Structure formats: C-alpha cells, structure tokens
Amino acid sequence: MDVSLLYYGAQWLAGLIAFITIWGWLPLDNWWVRGVDFPRIQIMVLGIIAWIGMLVFWSQWQLIQGLLFAALNITLAFQLKMVLPYTKLWKKEVQDAKDKPKDETHQLKIMVSNVLTSNDQTQDLVKLVEDRKPDILITLESDKKWEKALSQIEPDYPYSVKVPLDNLYGMHLYTKLELIDPVVKYLMIDDIPSIHTQIRLPNDKIIWLYCLHPMPPSPTEAEKSTTRDAELLMVGKHIKENNQTAILAGDLNDVAWSKTTRRFQRISGLLDPRIGRHFMNTFHVDYPFLRWALDHLFHSACFTVVNVERLPSIGSDHFPVMTTLQYEPEEASKQEQNAPTTDADDIKEADNKIEAGKKEGIKVSREHAKEQAGVN
C-alpha cells in the first residue's frame, strides 16, 4: 500500500472526527445535528485510529498537521469525557446491593423490551420471561399480535396496562405487583403514549413507575428532537416537584450521555445504574459496531443494584434489558448515594424545552392525523 495514502488518510480521518464532534455542539434540535449524540463510542474508536495514524508520521508534520492533531486531541478528550462514565474506570453512581435478602421482598426485577412490531418471534420473549421471571415487564412497539402472544404470561402477571398500537409506539406493562391508579397519557403527541402508575413493592412500599417511548429525531420520524427531549424533561420535573420515589424506564430514543438525558437526571434526581459499570448497548442487534444504548432505566437513590444485564436477542432490533434493584434506603444513605443536583439554568432550559415541545407536538399530531386520514 502507498505510504502516502496512509499519511493523508490519517489526516482526513482526524479532520472528519474533529468536524463531526464540533458539529454536534451546534445548539439545534434538528436530527442531522442531534444524531451525532448517538455514535460517540464509534467516533472515539475512529478518533484513536486517526491519532495513532498521525503519530506514525509525526516527523513529516508541518504547521497544519500540528494544528489538526491539537484539534483531534481536544475532540477525543470530549468524546472520552462522554463515554468513560459508562466503564469500570468511573465511580459507581449506584452502589452494589448488600447481601441478598433471604426472602427477596426488597428486590425488584424489571425487564424492558422493544419487541419490534414486525417481529414474529413472539415465543422468544414469552420463553425469556418464563425463564428470567421479572417482577415487571415493559414492552415497546407492541401491538395486538404481541398482546395476544403475551396473554400466555398473564396467569403470573395479574396486573397490566395495555396500549396496543400499530404505529410503532404501542406499549404494554405486565407486573406481578399491584398497580395503583395506572394512567395512560399522551404528553406531547396524540398517538404516542406513556404509562404513569404507582406500584406496591413486595415490602409494601409504594413507588411511582413511568414507562416512556418518545419519538426519535430521524429523517423518517421526527425532524427534531424537541418532543422527545420535552417529554423526558416534563416527567423529570414532575418527579422532582412531587418529591416522588420513582423508576423511569423504556426506549427513550436517546443516549445516556446526551445533554437532555443528563439534564433530566439533574432535574429528576434519578440515578443511572450503568455509570461506573459498563455500556448497555441495546440497538441495533444486527450491527455490532453500530450499537448504542437506547433502552434505559433510572431510579431514586433508595435503590441499590443487584444486577444490570443485556439479555439474548428475541428477534427484534433491540436487545431486552433486565435490571434487578434492591430497596435499601439506609444503605444508600450510608454510602452517600447522592442524587444529581440541578440549578436555576437547568430549570429554565427545561421549561423552555417543554414549551417548545408542546408546540412541536401539536404540529406533529396534526401531521399524523392527516396521514391517518389519508390511509383511511
């Protein structure tokens, strides 16, 4: 191979990585900007390759190569700052649970699975539920077909909320635990639901559970991330203002290191059990290098972590995820498991985003209604 191709190829890759990183700093909600939030691991890996490639030819550098290498270092540092918290190199945000209680009444197993509406391998999820026995199952993209298939698990899951839709935003909640006043809400867009409910834990404590699946910014769905961001921030603000002990879970169509998700954590006070542990890249099943975490669970500081794991594929484009939490507020307090803190700027930015999201949601809802009328 021509050495000059390696020389200029490394420079070209370095320039591309720097450009993409800086592009993602633009204060815009358009999908062609916000999409840069997702592949930070991939950008970092390619940036390291470019960094090594440039160093190989350092003796041939001139001023332009030196400036390019400096820009690459700055952008690599930023990417590392985003992804390192989701490795064992970082301090755990949620502590490990103490010894497993004998009766397990303080534990809670939650499975989240975006099933993919067109996926016909329904028995794979049924078998997975039967094998892993979660206390709570949340499905996204589930329609009437999935509802019928999941009726097999209902003898073990007497409480449920069912929202079968064929628009890729259906949602089902199955639980062994008592639900208290469950409500289906359409916070931003008229045909995109979320489930809000109280739930009685095995130890008789009552907490809130929120199941979300907002629309992603993409060329085929939402032009902007505005409604997605607003929905998450609206729920986070509600949790904080009402001083709720809560769990929020679902396919958020966002990554944990995005500006919006980090602001949600600060506003809500909820913790991310993946910080200080490992990546939990759930999408896309078929493309190992092009995977990122879209399926999330956040919780109040009164819980510690028993286990967080990605489960085997069920034929969807998302892997299911199982999170096992343990209710031990005394231990959490002793270990200084503090919730993220917010400030006035966060509240102001969240309020602005929520208002913008409501306006955008009205616009998108009208577009969806027109499309549906055209179909009918």
Coordinates of C-alpha atoms in Angstrom, one line a residue:
M1 CA 0.0 0.0 0.0
D2 CA 1.2 3.5 -0.9
V3 CA 2.5 5.1 2.3
S4 CA 1.2 8.5 1.2
L5 CA -2.3 7.1 1.3
L6 CA -1.9 6.2 5.0
Y7 CA -0.4 9.6 5.7
Y8 CA -3.2 11.6 4.1
G9 CA -5.9 9.0 5.2
A10 CA -5.0 9.5 8.8
Q11 CA -5.2 13.3 8.4
W12 CA -8.5 13.0 6.6
L13 CA -10.0 10.8 9.3
A14 CA -8.7 13.2 12.0
G15 CA -10.3 16.1 10.3
L16 CA -13.6 14.2 9.9
I17 CA -13.6 13.3 13.6
A18 CA -13.0 16.9 14.7
F19 CA -15.6 18.2 12.3
I20 CA -18.3 15.7 13.5
T21 CA -17.6 16.4 17.1
I22 CA -17.8 20.2 16.7
W23 CA -20.9 19.8 14.5
G24 CA -22.6 18.1 17.5
W25 CA -22.1 21.2 19.6
L26 CA -24.5 23.2 17.5
P27 CA -27.4 24.4 19.6
L28 CA -30.0 22.9 17.3
D29 CA -32.6 20.2 17.7
N30 CA -32.6 19.0 14.1
W31 CA -32.0 15.3 13.6
W32 CA -28.9 16.0 11.4
V33 CA -27.3 17.6 14.5
R34 CA -28.7 15.6 17.4
G35 CA -27.8 12.3 15.6
V36 CA -24.2 13.0 16.4
D37 CA -25.0 12.2 20.1
F38 CA -25.5 8.6 19.4
P39 CA -22.3 7.1 18.0
R40 CA -19.8 8.6 20.5
I41 CA -18.1 5.2 21.1
Q42 CA -17.7 4.7 17.4
I43 CA -16.4 8.3 16.9
M44 CA -13.9 7.7 19.8
V45 CA -12.6 4.4 18.3
L46 CA -12.1 6.0 14.9
G47 CA -10.5 9.0 16.5
I48 CA -8.0 6.8 18.3
I49 CA -7.1 5.2 15.0
A50 CA -6.6 8.6 13.5
W51 CA -4.5 9.7 16.5
I52 CA -2.2 6.6 16.1
G53 CA -2.0 7.1 12.3
M54 CA -0.9 10.7 12.6
L55 CA 1.7 9.9 15.2
V56 CA 3.3 7.4 12.9
F57 CA 4.1 10.3 10.5
W58 CA 4.9 12.9 13.1
S59 CA 8.4 13.6 11.6
Q60 CA 6.7 14.8 8.4
W61 CA 4.3 17.3 10.2
Q62 CA 4.1 20.9 9.3
L63 CA 2.1 23.6 11.0
I64 CA -1.2 22.4 9.5
Q65 CA -0.7 18.8 10.8
G66 CA 0.2 20.1 14.2
L67 CA -3.0 22.2 14.4
L68 CA -5.0 19.2 13.2
F69 CA -3.5 16.9 15.8
A70 CA -4.3 19.5 18.5
A71 CA -7.9 19.7 17.3
L72 CA -8.1 15.9 17.3
N73 CA -6.8 15.7 20.9
I74 CA -9.5 18.2 22.1
T75 CA -12.3 16.3 20.4
L76 CA -11.0 13.0 21.6
A77 CA -10.9 14.3 25.2
F78 CA -14.5 15.4 24.8
Q79 CA -15.6 12.0 23.5
L80 CA -13.8 10.3 26.3
K81 CA -15.5 12.5 28.8
M82 CA -18.9 11.4 27.5
V83 CA -18.3 7.7 27.4
L84 CA -15.8 7.0 30.3
P85 CA -18.5 7.2 33.0
Y86 CA -20.1 4.1 31.5
T87 CA -17.0 2.0 32.2
K88 CA -15.4 0.5 35.3
L89 CA -12.9 3.3 35.3
W90 CA -15.6 5.6 36.8
K91 CA -17.0 5.8 40.3
K92 CA -20.3 4.0 40.5
E93 CA -23.3 6.3 40.7
V94 CA -25.4 3.5 42.3
Q95 CA -23.8 1.2 44.8
D96 CA -23.9 -2.6 44.7
A97 CA -26.6 -4.2 46.9
K98 CA -25.7 -5.7 50.2
D99 CA -26.0 -9.5 50.7
K100 CA -29.1 -10.9 49.1
P101 CA -32.1 -11.0 51.5
K102 CA -33.4 -14.4 52.2
D103 CA -37.0 -13.6 51.2
E104 CA -36.1 -11.2 48.3
T105 CA -39.0 -8.9 49.3
H106 CA -36.7 -5.9 49.0
Q107 CA -35.7 -6.8 45.4
L108 CA -37.4 -5.8 42.1
K109 CA -36.6 -7.3 38.7
I110 CA -37.6 -5.1 35.7
M111 CA -37.4 -6.3 32.1
V112 CA -37.6 -3.7 29.3
S113 CA -38.0 -5.0 25.7
N114 CA -38.6 -3.1 22.5
V115 CA -40.1 -6.1 20.6
L116 CA -40.2 -4.5 17.1
T117 CA -43.8 -4.6 15.8
S118 CA -43.0 -6.6 12.7
N119 CA -41.1 -9.2 14.6
D120 CA -43.0 -12.6 14.6
Q121 CA -40.7 -14.4 17.1
T122 CA -43.2 -13.7 20.0
Q123 CA -42.5 -17.0 21.7
D124 CA -38.8 -16.0 22.2
L125 CA -40.0 -13.2 24.5
V126 CA -42.5 -15.4 26.3
K127 CA -39.8 -18.0 26.9
L128 CA -37.4 -15.4 28.1
V129 CA -40.0 -14.1 30.6
E130 CA -40.7 -17.6 31.8
D131 CA -37.0 -18.3 32.3
R132 CA -36.0 -15.0 33.9
K133 CA -39.2 -14.3 35.8
P134 CA -39.1 -10.5 36.1
D135 CA -41.5 -8.8 38.5
I136 CA -42.2 -6.2 35.9
L137 CA -42.2 -6.5 32.1
I138 CA -42.4 -3.4 29.9
T139 CA -42.8 -3.9 26.1
L140 CA -42.4 -1.2 23.5
E141 CA -43.7 -1.3 19.9
S142 CA -46.2 -4.0 20.9
D143 CA -49.5 -4.3 19.0
K144 CA -52.5 -6.7 19.2
K145 CA -50.3 -9.5 17.9
W146 CA -47.9 -9.1 20.7
E147 CA -50.7 -8.6 23.2
K148 CA -52.3 -11.9 22.2
A149 CA -48.9 -13.7 22.4
L150 CA -48.2 -12.3 25.9
S151 CA -51.6 -13.4 27.2
Q152 CA -49.7 -16.7 28.0
I153 CA -47.8 -14.9 30.8
E154 CA -50.9 -13.3 32.4
P155 CA -51.6 -16.0 35.0
D156 CA -48.2 -15.0 36.6
Y157 CA -48.8 -11.3 35.9
P158 CA -52.2 -10.4 37.2
Y159 CA -51.8 -6.6 36.8
S160 CA -51.4 -5.0 33.4
V161 CA -51.8 -1.9 31.3
K162 CA -52.3 -2.5 27.6
V163 CA -51.9 0.1 24.8
P164 CA -51.7 -1.9 21.6
L165 CA -50.9 0.3 18.6
D166 CA -49.7 -0.4 15.1
N167 CA -47.8 2.9 14.7
L168 CA -44.6 1.5 16.3
Y169 CA -45.5 3.2 19.7
G170 CA -47.7 0.5 21.3
M171 CA -46.8 -0.2 24.9
H172 CA -47.7 -2.9 27.4
L173 CA -46.9 -3.2 31.1
Y174 CA -47.2 -6.6 32.9
T175 CA -46.5 -6.9 36.6
K176 CA -46.8 -9.3 39.5
L177 CA -47.1 -6.3 41.8
E178 CA -50.2 -4.3 42.5
L179 CA -50.7 -1.3 40.3
I180 CA -52.3 1.8 41.9
D181 CA -54.3 4.2 39.7
P182 CA -52.4 3.5 36.4
V183 CA -53.0 6.1 33.7
V184 CA -52.0 6.2 30.0
K185 CA -51.0 9.7 29.0
Y186 CA -50.1 11.3 25.7
L187 CA -47.8 14.0 26.8
M188 CA -46.5 15.5 23.6
I189 CA -48.0 13.8 20.6
D190 CA -51.6 12.5 20.3
D191 CA -50.7 8.9 19.3
I192 CA -47.5 8.4 21.3
P193 CA -48.4 7.0 24.8
S194 CA -46.7 6.8 28.2
I195 CA -47.8 4.9 31.2
H196 CA -47.8 6.5 34.7
T197 CA -48.6 4.4 37.7
Q198 CA -47.9 3.8 41.4
I199 CA -46.8 0.3 42.2
R200 CA -46.7 -1.6 45.5
L201 CA -43.3 -3.2 46.1
P202 CA -43.0 -6.7 47.7
N203 CA -42.1 -5.0 51.0
D204 CA -45.3 -2.9 50.8
K205 CA -43.6 0.3 49.9
I206 CA -45.3 2.4 47.2
I207 CA -43.3 4.0 44.4
W208 CA -44.0 5.6 41.0
L209 CA -43.3 3.9 37.7
Y210 CA -43.1 5.8 34.4
C211 CA -42.8 3.9 31.1
L212 CA -41.8 6.1 28.1
H213 CA -41.1 5.7 24.4
P214 CA -40.8 9.1 22.8
M215 CA -40.3 9.7 19.1
P216 CA -36.7 9.8 17.9
P217 CA -35.1 12.5 15.8
S218 CA -34.5 10.9 12.4
P219 CA -35.2 11.6 8.7
T220 CA -38.1 9.0 8.8
E221 CA -39.8 10.1 12.0
A222 CA -39.3 13.4 13.8
E223 CA -37.4 16.2 12.1
K224 CA -36.3 17.5 15.5
S225 CA -35.6 16.0 19.0
T226 CA -37.8 18.7 20.6
T227 CA -40.8 16.5 21.6
R228 CA -38.5 13.7 22.8
D229 CA -36.5 16.0 25.0
A230 CA -39.6 17.8 26.3
E231 CA -41.3 14.6 27.3
L232 CA -38.4 13.3 29.3
L233 CA -37.8 16.7 31.0
M234 CA -41.5 17.1 31.7
V235 CA -41.6 13.8 33.6
G236 CA -38.3 14.5 35.4
K237 CA -39.7 17.9 36.6
H238 CA -42.9 16.3 37.8
I239 CA -40.9 13.7 39.8
K240 CA -38.8 16.4 41.4
E241 CA -41.7 18.8 42.2
N242 CA -43.7 16.0 43.8
N243 CA -40.7 14.5 45.7
Q244 CA -41.5 11.1 44.3
T245 CA -39.7 7.8 44.8
A246 CA -39.7 6.7 41.2
I247 CA -38.4 4.5 38.5
L248 CA -38.4 5.6 34.8
A249 CA -37.9 3.0 32.1
G250 CA -38.3 2.5 28.4
D251 CA -36.8 3.1 25.0
L252 CA -36.0 6.8 25.2
N253 CA -34.6 7.0 21.7
D254 CA -31.7 8.9 23.3
V255 CA -28.3 8.0 24.8
A256 CA -27.4 8.4 28.4
W257 CA -24.6 10.9 27.7
S258 CA -26.8 13.4 25.7
K259 CA -27.3 16.9 27.1
T260 CA -31.0 16.2 27.5
T261 CA -30.7 12.9 29.4
R262 CA -28.0 14.4 31.8
R263 CA -30.3 17.4 32.4
F264 CA -33.2 15.0 33.1
Q265 CA -31.1 13.3 35.7
R266 CA -30.2 16.6 37.4
I267 CA -33.8 17.8 37.4
S268 CA -35.4 14.5 38.5
G269 CA -32.7 13.4 40.9
L270 CA -32.8 9.9 39.5
L271 CA -29.7 7.7 39.2
D272 CA -28.2 5.7 36.3
P273 CA -27.1 2.2 37.4
R274 CA -24.9 1.9 34.4
I275 CA -22.4 4.6 35.5
G276 CA -19.3 3.0 36.8
R277 CA -20.2 -0.4 35.5
H278 CA -20.4 -1.0 31.7
F279 CA -22.1 0.0 28.5
M280 CA -25.5 -1.4 27.8
N281 CA -25.7 -1.0 24.0
T282 CA -29.2 -2.4 23.0
F283 CA -29.6 -1.2 19.4
H284 CA -29.0 -2.3 16.7
V285 CA -28.9 -6.1 17.2
D286 CA -27.6 -6.9 13.7
Y287 CA -24.7 -4.4 13.6
P288 CA -22.2 -4.9 16.5
F289 CA -20.1 -1.9 15.6
L290 CA -23.1 0.4 15.2
R291 CA -24.7 -0.1 18.6
W292 CA -25.7 2.4 21.3
A293 CA -27.9 2.4 24.4
L294 CA -31.5 3.4 23.7
D295 CA -33.2 1.4 26.4
H296 CA -32.8 2.9 29.8
L297 CA -33.8 2.6 33.5
F298 CA -33.3 5.4 36.0
H299 CA -34.3 5.2 39.7
S300 CA -34.4 7.0 43.0
A301 CA -31.5 6.9 45.4
C302 CA -33.3 4.5 47.8
F303 CA -32.4 1.6 45.5
T304 CA -29.0 -0.2 45.1
V305 CA -28.1 -2.5 42.2
V306 CA -28.1 -6.3 42.3
N307 CA -27.5 -6.7 38.5
V308 CA -27.9 -5.0 35.2
E309 CA -27.6 -7.2 32.1
R310 CA -28.4 -7.3 28.4
L311 CA -30.5 -10.3 27.6
P312 CA -30.4 -12.5 24.5
S313 CA -32.0 -11.4 21.2
I314 CA -35.7 -12.1 20.7
G315 CA -35.6 -11.3 17.0
S316 CA -36.1 -7.6 17.5
D317 CA -33.7 -4.9 16.5
H318 CA -33.3 -4.2 20.3
F319 CA -31.9 -6.5 22.9
P320 CA -34.1 -6.8 26.1
V321 CA -32.5 -5.5 29.3
M322 CA -33.0 -6.8 32.9
T323 CA -32.3 -4.6 35.9
T324 CA -32.5 -6.0 39.4
L325 CA -32.7 -3.4 42.1
Q326 CA -32.8 -3.7 45.9
Y327 CA -34.7 -1.3 48.2
E328 CA -32.4 -0.3 51.0
P329 CA -32.6 3.5 51.7
E330 CA -30.5 3.2 54.8
E331 CA -27.6 1.6 52.9
A332 CA -27.9 4.1 50.1
S333 CA -27.7 7.0 52.6
K334 CA -24.7 5.5 54.4
Q335 CA -22.8 5.1 51.1
E336 CA -23.5 8.7 50.1
Q337 CA -25.5 7.6 47.1
N338 CA -26.5 11.2 46.3
A339 CA -28.8 12.2 43.6
P340 CA -27.6 14.6 40.9
T341 CA -28.3 18.3 41.7
T342 CA -29.9 20.9 39.5
D343 CA -29.7 24.7 39.3
A344 CA -31.8 27.6 38.0
D345 CA -30.4 27.3 34.5
D346 CA -31.4 23.7 34.2
I347 CA -35.0 24.6 35.3
K348 CA -35.1 27.5 32.8
E349 CA -33.8 25.4 29.9
A350 CA -36.2 22.6 30.8
D351 CA -39.2 25.0 30.9
N352 CA -38.2 26.4 27.5
K353 CA -37.8 23.0 26.1
I354 CA -41.2 21.8 27.4
E355 CA -43.0 24.8 25.9
A356 CA -41.2 24.2 22.6
G357 CA -42.1 20.5 22.8
K358 CA -45.8 21.2 23.3
K359 CA -45.9 23.5 20.2
E360 CA -44.0 21.0 18.2
G361 CA -46.2 18.2 19.5
I362 CA -49.3 20.0 18.2
K363 CA -47.7 20.3 14.8
V364 CA -46.7 16.6 14.6
S365 CA -50.1 15.4 15.9
R366 CA -51.8 17.3 13.1
E367 CA -49.4 15.8 10.6
H368 CA -50.1 12.3 12.0
A369 CA -53.9 12.9 11.9
K370 CA -53.6 13.9 8.2
E371 CA -51.6 10.9 7.4
Q372 CA -54.0 8.6 9.1
A373 CA -57.0 10.2 7.3
G374 CA -55.2 9.7 4.0
V375 CA -54.7 6.0 4.9
N376 CA -58.3 5.6 5.8

